[in-house]
Amino acid sequence: MRATMKKLKIKENMVNQLNLILTSTDQLKIEVAQMLYAAFCLLYSSVVGLLWEYLRYYQATLTLLYCQPTAGEISVAMKQVVPSRTSQCCSFFDMSSCAALGPAVLLAGCPTPQVCVEKCPEESWSYLTDTTDKSLLICKYHINPLVDPRSVSEMVRAEDCAPYYYESANLIGRCIPKLAEEAVDSILDIGGDPVANMDGDNITYEDMYGGIKWLSDTLNLQIVSQNIFQDFVESWWIILLALGIAMLISWLWILLMRCLAWIIVWLSLLALVGLLGFGCYYCFKTYSDLQDVPGSDLSYTEVGFTTNLNAYLALRDTWLWFGIIISVVLFILLLMLLFLRTRIRIAIELISEASKAVGYITSALFFPLIPFVLQIAVFGFWAVVATYMASSGKGHFKVYGATPNCCGDFTNGSFCEPDEFNNLYGSTGADCLFVGYGGDFYYDNLFWFQLYNLFMWFWAMFFVIALGQMVLAGAFASYYWAWKKPNDIPAFAVTESFYRTVVYHLGSLAFGSLLIALCRLVRVFLEYIDQKLKLSESTLAKFFMKCLKCCFWCLERFLKFLNKNAYIMVAIYGKNFCSSAKKAVFLLMRNIVRVFVLDKVTDFLLFIGKFMVVGALGVFSFFLFSGGLNAYIPDVISGFMPKLNYYFVPVIAVTGGSYVIASCFFNVYGMAVDTLFLCFLEDCERNDGSEEKPYFMSKNLGRIVGMKNKKKKKAK
């Protein structure tokens, strides 16, 4: 009877420990309801308000470097330069205006009328040279110069016709003038007469060349972009195959860590000891060899400051200090290996155990795809909302270039309507230019709307990251607290953990991610203020700003560390965020040395794993696409190899994709190590190995720490 009661107590204890993951208190439910309701209200108000503004005011804002055709077509038979929306060549009225914008022409486009023509001009013409022959004009689509009663000069000054054009070549559908190599500051001429723009100002070679340069650079960038896209199209199947190989290598590496972890760690430590020992020998040997070399006994003050490092390497004191420093580092390393060997063994065993956990719960390796997709969706939503806010509202135009008393009541900076202003004062040289979108209230508070949107993006992104961490923590915690592995491991550990997280713990995730989002927002404010202070000469202000930025960077790192461990404790116990964070901090502080050793050993092994995956795929893809493996590839396979414009395009894609894949896989592995470590610490403190409170750790781990379950006594 007594034996039966003990078995029932043991079974009840195991069930209670396994059900800790499933528990949830009334306080947690209240927290969930409050946090979800607040987050929902904020998000809902943001979406509804922004969509309402968009439906009221949204207008397109982007102007690309393409022809902007208007209604109507004409035919100018003599020149055979026919404006047509179906033609392939784009002619610019005033190419020199492209130079005024400089690099901004890449986004804003060339600020001059553009029409599509059947072919580019084959000779040069200027309205100052020929003011009578209207058949030579290139005009807008709705202008027919042959029947227009205005003179050539009037049509040019009204910006209805081009003031000049040069013999041009077709470059990607654009008419680019052919210019001789003239003096940079010389005025261009056609037939001995100077070339002028619509305002009558003479155009120099520098003006024209600047416009052509920026336009050509833009078109060259377009060619490069097209070639890069073509390379992706040609080599996409090889890139996908390489990324699949990266996934396979990452998975195999994680599985092999259960038997290779101790080999990699101890061999690396022994290699480091050997390297430091050789460094000591080499430094003191060089110090001894320089004893009879003239000038090697000089002091640093006698040598003085010099950029020639060989002058310092020729001194005995330099090698003496090198030898002392390396000797101290070697001595500290040997002491650490002597006194921390047990903790290093614990870290290695936990890493091996994490490899087993990932092997049993393979679906955990592919779960990061869900947070990744959610992060893309959150980023896309933020970008769309930010774009809508930036482009919503009524267009605002202001006066620029106005002289005193030229434009009635309008002065520089006054709001204006472009059509009305240009009709009344267009001939004065003043312009009514676009400055932005917005109504009165909206325009005045656009900064705060964008700031609110930015904060919501931070919160949502960190919330998604927290969701992934807690789901993985719950899955790996169910592995550790399973009494018989793998029989007691849930068949759908990741799915069950995801369900528990969504149903019970969203409030904890929202609160933890809110803390990091607030810290990140403060960092953005500090960065903004720092940009403003760059023009300031106050050294004290810059010093305090650097200190604040450093402090909040450290605070964010600490909050991320705290949150991750708090999420693990939430997944184990099912309690709220604050209680779990407090328990995690005190648990880690009581085992601070173990935490340090495990963290460094894990970081080292993950670095080795990422380096192996990314390095192997990067080097292989380089030799494959650059032709270095052509001699070793059979002719049957080489026939399928794509012909590339830039071989580095697929190399970069494979290397970058391999790094992303390896990071996803090894981040899961790192989460498994952290979860099992906290479970191990909790197991050590909560249980004593008795029949009522048995240890759940593996036998190897128990052997290292000297803990094992007591044998069951046979019932009499």
XYZ file of C-alpha atoms in Angstrom:
716
model
C 0.000 0.000 0.000
C 2.822 2.368 0.901
C 4.622 1.639 -2.396
C 1.419 2.328 -4.316
C 0.974 5.664 -2.563
C 4.558 6.676 -3.389
C 4.028 5.813 -7.058
C 0.864 7.893 -7.102
C 2.696 10.835 -5.501
C 5.531 10.593 -8.039
C 3.057 10.436 -10.885
C 1.129 13.383 -9.482
C 4.351 15.401 -9.111
C 5.351 14.714 -12.722
C 1.929 15.673 -13.996
C 2.009 18.902 -11.998
C 5.417 19.816 -13.395
C 4.327 19.088 -16.944
C 1.117 21.060 -16.415
C 3.029 24.110 -15.225
C 3.294 25.062 -18.854
C -0.499 24.909 -19.195
C -1.390 26.870 -16.069
C -2.742 30.363 -16.130
C -3.940 32.562 -13.259
C -6.821 35.009 -13.063
C -4.318 37.836 -12.818
C -2.811 36.747 -16.129
C -6.222 36.659 -17.796
C -6.929 40.199 -16.605
C -3.550 41.306 -17.909
C -4.242 39.679 -21.276
C -7.612 41.372 -21.612
C -6.282 44.800 -20.648
C -3.194 44.715 -22.853
C -4.997 43.279 -25.866
C -7.793 45.799 -25.545
C -5.342 48.708 -25.334
C -3.271 47.455 -28.252
C -6.382 46.806 -30.311
C -7.755 50.294 -29.649
C -4.469 51.939 -30.593
C -4.054 49.911 -33.753
C -7.695 50.286 -34.755
C -7.693 54.060 -34.288
C -4.473 54.313 -36.279
C -5.790 52.279 -39.197
C -9.221 53.920 -39.324
C -7.853 57.439 -39.032
C -5.195 56.933 -41.670
C -7.559 55.265 -44.112
C -10.053 58.096 -43.636
C -7.359 60.656 -44.396
C -6.290 58.628 -47.403
C -9.798 58.391 -48.836
C -10.194 62.130 -48.435
C -6.916 63.499 -49.641
C -4.635 60.886 -51.158
C -2.760 61.920 -54.268
C 0.154 60.328 -56.093
C 3.488 61.989 -55.358
C 6.277 60.079 -57.040
C 7.590 61.387 -60.364
C 9.928 59.036 -62.176
C 12.303 59.839 -64.973
C 9.942 59.033 -67.836
C 8.105 61.033 -70.480
C 4.913 62.680 -69.260
C 2.666 62.695 -72.375
C -0.469 64.809 -72.557
C -3.526 64.546 -74.764
C -3.343 65.127 -78.508
C -0.856 64.350 -81.249
C 0.465 66.340 -84.205
C 2.651 65.590 -87.198
C 5.519 67.832 -88.221
C 6.365 66.422 -91.600
C 9.442 68.429 -92.530
C 11.464 67.571 -89.456
C 10.033 64.071 -89.031
C 10.367 64.645 -85.296
C 6.799 63.681 -84.526
C 5.529 63.858 -80.931
C 3.658 60.612 -80.346
C 2.699 58.760 -77.191
C 3.436 55.472 -78.947
C 6.963 56.455 -80.018
C 10.137 55.084 -78.492
C 12.258 58.255 -78.074
C 11.871 60.868 -75.362
C 12.953 64.433 -76.127
C 13.648 66.965 -73.364
C 12.825 70.635 -73.970
C 15.711 71.986 -71.865
C 18.372 69.434 -70.965
C 20.322 71.974 -68.892
C 17.510 72.040 -66.295
C 18.458 68.476 -65.308
C 21.762 69.786 -63.953
C 19.987 72.142 -61.531
C 18.622 69.246 -59.465
C 21.851 67.256 -59.412
C 21.414 63.830 -57.775
C 17.752 64.640 -57.040
C 17.017 64.018 -60.724
C 17.146 60.293 -59.864
C 13.840 60.617 -57.970
C 12.233 63.891 -58.979
C 12.854 63.607 -62.696
C 14.087 66.294 -65.055
C 12.035 69.506 -64.415
C 11.383 70.291 -68.067
C 8.597 69.318 -70.512
C 9.171 65.991 -72.231
C 7.537 64.560 -75.346
C 7.883 61.263 -77.143
C 9.099 61.467 -80.754
C 9.471 58.931 -83.551
C 13.225 59.509 -83.760
C 15.786 61.779 -82.181
C 16.821 65.041 -83.916
C 19.494 64.604 -86.580
C 20.570 68.252 -86.577
C 20.712 71.201 -84.190
C 18.258 74.096 -83.951
C 17.619 77.119 -81.717
C 14.715 79.543 -81.672
C 17.215 82.438 -81.602
C 18.665 81.243 -84.905
C 15.433 80.676 -86.795
C 12.381 82.622 -85.586
C 10.115 82.096 -88.597
C 10.094 78.421 -89.604
C 7.514 76.814 -87.302
C 7.901 73.425 -88.977
C 11.205 72.947 -87.120
C 9.584 73.161 -83.702
C 9.145 70.275 -81.247
C 6.027 71.113 -79.254
C 3.678 69.609 -76.734
C 1.029 67.242 -78.012
C -1.840 69.722 -77.866
C 0.097 72.438 -79.711
C 0.093 72.592 -83.517
C 2.700 75.257 -84.380
C 1.676 75.391 -88.038
C -1.760 76.804 -87.193
C -0.936 78.526 -83.897
C -1.086 82.334 -84.391
C 1.691 82.987 -81.885
C 5.288 83.557 -82.954
C 8.072 81.058 -82.324
C 9.423 83.097 -79.403
C 5.990 83.362 -77.786
C 5.391 79.616 -77.999
C 8.853 78.925 -76.579
C 8.465 81.348 -73.680
C 5.064 79.827 -72.895
C 6.880 76.482 -72.538
C 4.741 74.978 -75.265
C 7.701 74.292 -77.572
C 11.364 73.411 -77.094
C 13.734 76.430 -77.205
C 16.482 74.359 -78.836
C 17.630 70.846 -79.592
C 20.904 69.266 -80.625
C 21.773 66.389 -82.863
C 21.062 63.523 -80.486
C 21.557 59.807 -80.045
C 18.979 57.356 -78.723
C 20.049 56.031 -75.311
C 17.448 53.676 -73.850
C 14.655 55.646 -75.454
C 16.065 59.082 -74.508
C 17.472 61.652 -76.887
C 20.927 62.538 -75.532
C 22.676 65.484 -77.306
C 26.003 64.872 -78.999
C 28.323 67.614 -77.762
C 31.858 68.363 -78.862
C 34.590 68.653 -76.233
C 34.382 72.417 -75.785
C 35.580 74.640 -72.969
C 33.598 74.079 -69.827
C 32.591 77.703 -69.420
C 31.953 78.421 -73.131
C 28.498 79.393 -74.345
C 26.925 76.929 -76.723
C 26.016 78.172 -80.168
C 24.243 76.912 -83.254
C 25.230 78.513 -86.520
C 27.176 81.202 -84.664
C 24.192 82.282 -82.558
C 24.109 81.522 -78.829
C 21.729 78.907 -77.468
C 19.238 80.136 -74.843
C 16.551 78.594 -72.701
C 12.923 79.648 -72.435
C 13.834 82.607 -70.220
C 16.416 83.861 -72.705
C 19.440 82.928 -70.572
C 22.460 81.648 -72.461
C 23.294 77.987 -71.948
C 26.917 77.015 -71.381
C 28.616 73.740 -72.082
C 28.755 73.135 -68.320
C 24.971 73.482 -68.006
C 24.289 71.076 -70.823
C 26.966 68.608 -69.787
C 25.669 68.578 -66.209
C 22.169 67.708 -67.370
C 23.443 65.001 -69.683
C 25.688 63.584 -66.958
C 22.940 63.118 -64.377
C 20.529 61.786 -66.952
C 23.136 59.385 -68.316
C 24.050 58.209 -64.838
C 20.388 57.508 -64.185
C 20.033 55.575 -67.420
C 23.247 53.656 -66.734
C 21.857 52.764 -63.326
C 18.740 51.531 -65.072
C 20.881 49.356 -67.384
C 22.782 47.922 -64.418
C 19.514 47.220 -62.613
C 18.121 45.444 -65.664
C 21.294 43.359 -65.979
C 21.168 42.428 -62.305
C 17.512 41.426 -62.631
C 18.374 39.379 -65.721
C 21.129 37.600 -63.789
C 18.608 36.725 -61.077
C 16.216 35.364 -63.688
C 18.943 33.262 -65.300
C 20.398 31.856 -62.087
C 17.364 31.641 -59.780
C 17.261 27.852 -59.797
C 20.917 27.581 -58.796
C 20.389 30.164 -56.012
C 17.407 28.221 -54.661
C 19.375 24.979 -54.841
C 22.265 26.553 -52.933
C 19.894 27.905 -50.282
C 18.358 24.431 -49.942
C 21.864 23.046 -49.414
C 22.448 25.748 -46.776
C 19.318 24.582 -44.935
C 20.497 20.963 -45.091
C 24.007 21.809 -43.857
C 22.622 23.927 -40.995
C 20.292 21.128 -39.909
C 23.039 18.488 -40.108
C 25.439 20.739 -38.199
C 22.922 21.136 -35.366
C 22.375 17.374 -35.217
C 26.114 16.727 -35.184
C 26.611 19.140 -32.301
C 25.429 16.466 -29.855
C 28.670 14.539 -30.481
C 30.979 17.270 -31.821
C 30.370 20.035 -29.281
C 32.961 18.864 -26.772
C 35.514 18.162 -29.530
C 35.130 21.654 -31.030
C 35.241 23.462 -27.680
C 38.185 21.617 -26.137
C 40.227 21.573 -29.356
C 39.636 25.306 -29.759
C 40.699 25.976 -26.155
C 43.788 23.817 -26.537
C 44.622 25.555 -29.830
C 44.259 28.935 -28.112
C 46.544 27.844 -25.294
C 49.089 26.579 -27.792
C 48.900 29.799 -29.814
C 49.415 31.943 -26.733
C 52.274 29.723 -25.595
C 53.964 30.067 -28.963
C 53.410 33.834 -28.797
C 55.198 33.986 -25.436
C 58.097 31.957 -26.770
C 58.411 34.062 -29.924
C 58.259 37.401 -28.060
C 60.883 36.510 -25.444
C 63.086 34.887 -28.083
C 62.961 38.042 -30.200
C 63.681 40.087 -27.067
C 66.779 37.963 -26.471
C 67.938 38.089 -30.117
C 67.803 41.920 -30.170
C 70.216 42.144 -27.235
C 73.291 42.690 -29.449
C 71.523 44.785 -32.125
C 72.619 48.456 -32.022
C 69.822 50.876 -31.206
C 67.458 48.229 -29.831
C 67.915 49.525 -26.266
C 66.478 52.972 -27.066
C 63.458 54.102 -25.054
C 60.150 55.217 -26.538
C 60.839 58.836 -25.614
C 64.101 58.720 -27.556
C 62.408 57.258 -30.630
C 59.476 59.674 -30.437
C 56.207 59.403 -32.334
C 56.383 57.941 -35.829
C 53.993 56.212 -38.223
C 56.714 53.703 -39.113
C 55.751 50.723 -36.935
C 58.989 48.915 -37.808
C 60.825 51.475 -35.692
C 58.942 50.255 -32.607
C 59.308 46.587 -33.554
C 63.072 47.046 -33.612
C 63.058 47.883 -29.874
C 63.585 45.244 -27.188
C 61.043 46.923 -24.897
C 58.292 46.359 -27.446
C 58.784 42.601 -27.496
C 59.198 42.538 -23.726
C 55.789 44.168 -23.251
C 54.227 41.881 -25.869
C 55.608 38.867 -24.019
C 54.357 40.096 -20.642
C 50.849 40.838 -21.941
C 50.530 37.464 -23.698
C 51.879 35.697 -20.624
C 49.257 37.367 -18.415
C 46.474 36.409 -20.830
C 47.765 32.831 -20.947
C 47.948 32.651 -17.158
C 44.358 33.933 -16.798
C 43.145 31.443 -19.422
C 44.835 28.532 -17.640
C 43.278 29.586 -14.330
C 39.842 29.758 -15.988
C 40.282 26.292 -17.484
C 41.399 24.972 -14.110
C 38.586 26.409 -12.004
C 35.775 26.564 -14.590
C 36.278 23.173 -16.226
C 33.141 21.773 -14.601
C 31.027 24.692 -15.775
C 32.470 24.362 -19.273
C 31.478 20.700 -19.245
C 27.960 21.695 -18.129
C 27.739 24.181 -20.987
C 28.901 21.575 -23.504
C 26.423 19.017 -22.197
C 23.563 21.533 -22.358
C 24.518 22.327 -25.944
C 24.486 18.616 -26.763
C 21.122 18.283 -25.044
C 19.789 21.215 -27.071
C 20.886 19.417 -30.219
C 18.854 16.395 -29.155
C 15.852 18.608 -28.424
C 16.018 20.167 -31.891
C 16.372 16.703 -33.381
C 13.209 15.488 -31.638
C 11.264 18.717 -32.344
C 12.342 19.279 -35.950
C 9.375 21.519 -36.702
C 10.963 24.156 -34.448
C 13.562 24.780 -37.177
C 10.880 25.884 -39.620
C 8.678 27.789 -37.177
C 10.749 31.031 -37.578
C 9.207 31.317 -41.042
C 5.945 32.372 -39.395
C 7.450 35.284 -37.371
C 9.482 36.228 -40.446
C 6.348 36.513 -42.593
C 4.610 38.439 -39.814
C 7.543 40.848 -39.576
C 7.404 41.462 -43.323
C 3.651 42.097 -43.056
C 4.164 44.507 -40.141
C 6.908 46.356 -41.983
C 4.801 46.546 -45.138
C 1.836 47.893 -43.186
C 4.038 50.505 -41.512
C 5.581 51.563 -44.841
C 2.173 51.864 -46.526
C 0.732 53.886 -43.651
C 3.793 56.156 -43.560
C 3.559 56.692 -47.336
C -0.161 57.429 -47.167
C 0.379 59.951 -44.389
C 3.238 61.630 -46.246
C 1.183 61.882 -49.454
C -2.261 62.575 -47.971
C -3.890 65.960 -47.849
C -4.209 68.910 -50.183
C -1.195 70.020 -52.170
C 0.576 73.036 -50.678
C 2.432 75.450 -52.950
C 4.634 78.391 -51.962
C 6.173 81.321 -53.799
C 9.919 81.285 -54.478
C 12.175 83.655 -56.406
C 9.921 86.690 -55.975
C 11.460 90.164 -55.995
C 9.996 93.056 -53.946
C 6.676 94.362 -55.286
C 6.723 91.980 -58.246
C 3.762 89.822 -57.432
C 1.151 91.921 -55.662
C 0.500 90.623 -52.157
C 2.638 87.511 -52.702
C 6.107 87.324 -51.136
C 8.642 84.524 -50.807
C 7.139 81.749 -48.698
C 3.517 82.777 -49.252
C 1.001 80.080 -50.103
C -0.241 80.197 -53.688
C -2.285 78.368 -56.310
C -0.015 77.422 -59.234
C -2.479 78.019 -62.090
C -3.648 81.380 -60.827
C -0.163 82.566 -59.839
C 1.521 81.529 -63.084
C -1.148 83.229 -65.188
C -0.774 86.480 -63.264
C 2.925 86.598 -62.388
C 4.598 83.853 -64.454
C 6.586 86.401 -66.466
C 8.212 87.942 -63.364
C 10.569 85.012 -62.757
C 8.828 83.960 -59.553
C 7.611 80.366 -59.216
C 4.755 78.728 -57.325
C 6.351 75.442 -56.253
C 5.012 72.349 -54.514
C 6.162 71.940 -50.900
C 4.061 69.101 -49.483
C 0.660 67.657 -48.716
C -1.748 68.224 -45.853
C -4.711 70.148 -44.541
C -4.433 72.707 -41.771
C -4.604 70.414 -38.739
C -3.112 67.437 -40.536
C -0.183 69.368 -41.968
C 0.674 70.959 -38.624
C 0.667 67.605 -36.782
C 2.145 65.341 -39.456
C 5.339 64.864 -37.434
C 3.412 63.514 -34.434
C 1.335 61.219 -36.647
C 4.488 59.778 -38.177
C 6.056 59.426 -34.736
C 3.001 57.548 -33.495
C 3.145 55.277 -36.532
C 6.849 54.659 -35.919
C 6.204 53.723 -32.289
C 3.447 51.302 -33.298
C 5.853 49.704 -35.781
C 8.477 49.216 -33.059
C 5.885 47.728 -30.727
C 4.468 45.362 -33.343
C 7.914 44.182 -34.508
C 9.113 43.430 -30.992
C 5.774 41.760 -30.264
C 6.273 39.368 -33.202
C 9.837 38.613 -32.063
C 8.561 37.907 -28.546
C 5.881 35.612 -29.954
C 8.510 33.506 -31.703
C 10.702 33.339 -28.603
C 7.909 32.227 -26.277
C 6.574 29.596 -28.680
C 10.030 28.041 -29.017
C 10.620 28.295 -25.259
C 7.374 26.429 -24.558
C 8.234 23.698 -27.061
C 11.742 23.093 -25.681
C 10.512 23.315 -22.077
C 8.085 20.491 -22.835
C 11.104 18.458 -23.997
C 13.069 19.034 -20.788
C 10.184 18.275 -18.418
C 9.276 15.074 -20.245
C 10.083 12.165 -17.909
C 10.662 9.559 -20.585
C 12.293 11.032 -23.681
C 11.135 10.925 -26.396
C 7.948 9.046 -25.422
C 6.563 11.838 -23.204
C 7.419 14.659 -25.632
C 4.206 16.089 -27.162
C 3.710 14.991 -30.767
C 2.965 18.589 -31.798
C 5.102 20.483 -29.304
C 5.401 23.676 -31.384
C 1.691 23.752 -32.251
C 0.643 23.241 -28.635
C 3.090 25.898 -27.452
C 1.758 28.320 -30.072
C -1.804 27.670 -28.884
C -0.879 28.262 -25.226
C 0.964 31.462 -26.103
C -1.885 32.909 -28.146
C -4.590 31.946 -25.653
C -2.890 32.772 -22.337
C 0.240 34.879 -22.769
C -0.354 37.638 -25.341
C -0.610 40.183 -22.538
C 2.856 39.297 -21.287
C 4.222 39.566 -24.808
C 2.566 42.954 -25.307
C 3.944 44.328 -22.035
C 7.489 43.074 -22.613
C 7.592 44.339 -26.197
C 6.168 47.686 -25.032
C 9.171 48.221 -22.743
C 11.637 47.676 -25.578
C 9.569 49.813 -27.972
C 9.612 52.739 -25.530
C 13.373 52.391 -25.107
C 13.861 52.279 -28.876
C 11.686 55.377 -29.303
C 13.846 57.261 -26.799
C 16.918 56.185 -28.769
C 15.342 57.561 -31.950
C 14.702 60.882 -30.163
C 18.316 60.983 -28.991
C 19.560 60.245 -32.506
C 17.382 63.057 -33.853
C 18.697 65.502 -31.253
C 22.263 64.354 -31.946
C 21.835 65.196 -35.629
C 20.704 68.685 -34.634
C 23.666 69.096 -32.281
C 26.223 68.324 -34.969
C 26.174 71.981 -35.959
C 26.615 72.997 -32.328
C 30.036 73.813 -30.947
C 29.170 72.798 -27.389
C 31.520 69.970 -26.472
C 29.708 69.391 -23.179
C 26.348 68.886 -24.919
C 27.880 66.419 -27.363
C 29.514 64.530 -24.491
C 26.252 64.172 -22.570
C 24.456 63.116 -25.751
C 26.999 60.354 -26.372
C 26.609 59.190 -22.774
C 22.811 59.112 -23.057
C 22.949 57.183 -26.326
C 25.337 54.662 -24.789
C 23.180 54.267 -21.661
C 19.964 53.662 -23.572
C 21.732 51.265 -25.933
C 22.857 49.259 -22.905
C 19.350 49.510 -21.424
C 17.808 48.096 -24.603
C 20.282 45.208 -24.650
C 19.471 44.449 -21.008
C 15.720 44.598 -21.663
C 16.062 42.164 -24.560
C 18.034 39.776 -22.352
C 15.519 40.181 -19.520
C 12.516 39.700 -21.792
C 13.855 36.545 -23.386
C 14.425 34.872 -20.044
C 11.107 36.187 -18.727
C 9.317 34.623 -21.702
C 10.998 31.310 -20.916
C 9.741 31.451 -17.323
C 6.265 32.418 -18.541
C 6.299 29.379 -20.821
C 7.338 27.134 -17.903
C 5.084 28.455 -15.117
C 2.324 30.300 -16.962
C 2.554 33.347 -14.668
C 2.513 37.014 -15.686
C 5.456 38.903 -17.129
C 6.575 40.775 -14.012
C 6.586 37.703 -11.768
C 8.407 35.665 -14.394
C 10.978 38.400 -15.023
C 11.702 38.700 -11.295
C 12.075 34.940 -10.926
C 14.342 34.706 -13.987
C 16.625 37.539 -12.818
C 17.153 36.109 -9.334
C 17.645 32.625 -10.733
C 20.322 33.848 -13.134
C 22.004 36.020 -10.509
C 22.379 32.980 -8.234
C 24.178 31.205 -11.107
C 25.973 34.117 -12.705
C 29.207 32.215 -13.432
C 27.326 29.415 -15.180
C 25.440 32.032 -17.195
C 28.666 33.696 -18.327
C 30.376 30.446 -19.318
C 27.336 29.069 -21.133
C 26.788 32.332 -22.988
C 30.368 32.523 -24.266
C 30.617 28.849 -25.189
C 27.282 29.003 -27.030
C 28.247 32.174 -28.886
C 31.506 30.554 -29.954
C 29.830 27.398 -31.259
C 27.119 29.352 -33.078
C 29.778 31.536 -34.676
C 31.663 28.448 -35.861
C 28.431 27.007 -37.282
C 27.462 30.176 -39.156
C 31.005 30.598 -40.436
C 31.082 27.049 -41.779
C 27.708 27.309 -43.548
C 28.147 30.790 -44.999
C 31.824 30.307 -45.834
C 31.310 26.977 -47.571
C 28.388 28.182 -49.701
C 30.026 31.556 -50.430
C 33.332 30.071 -51.597
C 31.597 27.349 -53.630
C 29.273 29.828 -55.370
C 32.197 32.153 -56.138
C 34.189 29.464 -57.935
C 31.049 28.122 -59.599
C 29.807 31.391 -61.114
C 33.253 32.892 -61.808
C 34.226 29.873 -63.918
C 36.797 28.454 -61.530
C 35.092 25.034 -61.574
C 34.511 24.803 -65.325
C 37.363 22.359 -65.746
C 35.798 19.995 -63.201
C 32.159 20.217 -64.342
C 30.977 17.666 -66.949
C 29.869 19.069 -70.288
C 26.326 17.838 -69.701
C 26.003 20.004 -66.574
C 27.992 22.980 -67.897
C 25.440 23.361 -70.695
C 22.852 24.355 -68.102
C 25.056 27.012 -66.504
C 23.649 30.522 -67.125
C 25.501 33.279 -68.929
C 25.715 36.190 -66.515
C 26.451 39.887 -66.846
C 27.851 40.092 -63.306
C 28.870 36.824 -61.683
C 28.935 38.460 -58.253
C 25.123 38.909 -58.263
C 24.261 35.237 -57.558
C 27.332 34.978 -55.299
C 26.016 37.798 -53.102
C 22.514 36.302 -53.202
C 23.757 32.864 -52.154
C 26.043 34.243 -49.439
C 23.411 36.596 -48.014
C 20.670 33.971 -48.215
C 22.909 31.386 -46.546
C 23.613 33.802 -43.711
C 19.891 34.465 -43.194
C 19.070 30.749 -43.229
C 21.964 29.855 -40.923
C 20.947 32.663 -38.550
C 17.348 31.394 -38.427
C 18.445 27.811 -37.720
C 21.081 28.721 -35.147
C 18.817 31.260 -33.441
C 16.407 28.388 -32.828
C 19.336 26.383 -31.511
C 20.374 29.250 -29.229
C 16.818 29.543 -27.900
C 16.873 25.816 -27.149
C 20.116 26.208 -25.181
C 18.770 29.154 -23.170
C 15.495 27.373 -22.399
C 17.134 24.135 -21.326
C 19.610 26.087 -19.201
C 16.850 27.826 -17.225
C 14.995 24.527 -16.913
C 18.195 22.926 -15.642
C 18.725 25.641 -13.016
C 15.098 25.374 -11.932
C 15.404 21.599 -11.807
C 18.471 21.844 -9.569
C 16.798 24.209 -7.099
C 13.291 22.754 -7.062
C 14.013 19.027 -6.964
C 16.243 16.891 -4.758
C 16.321 13.535 -6.540
C 13.859 11.883 -4.191
C 10.957 9.783 -5.372
C 8.602 12.698 -4.749
C 10.881 15.283 -6.442
C 13.055 13.516 -9.007
C 15.497 15.297 -11.292
C 14.457 15.673 -14.938
C 17.990 16.342 -16.232
C 19.826 13.795 -18.366
C 22.117 11.266 -16.728
C 25.232 12.810 -18.271
C 24.304 16.256 -16.999
C 23.501 14.869 -13.560
C 26.825 13.042 -13.484
C 28.711 16.294 -14.177
C 26.990 18.269 -11.402
C 26.930 15.304 -9.021
C 23.160 14.959 -8.908
C 21.207 11.813 -9.534
C 17.860 10.353 -8.637
C 17.704 8.066 -5.651
C 16.939 4.461 -6.409
C 13.452 3.293 -5.619
C 13.160 1.127 -2.544
C 11.548 -2.204 -3.101
C 8.299 -2.634 -1.252
C 8.355 -5.335 1.347
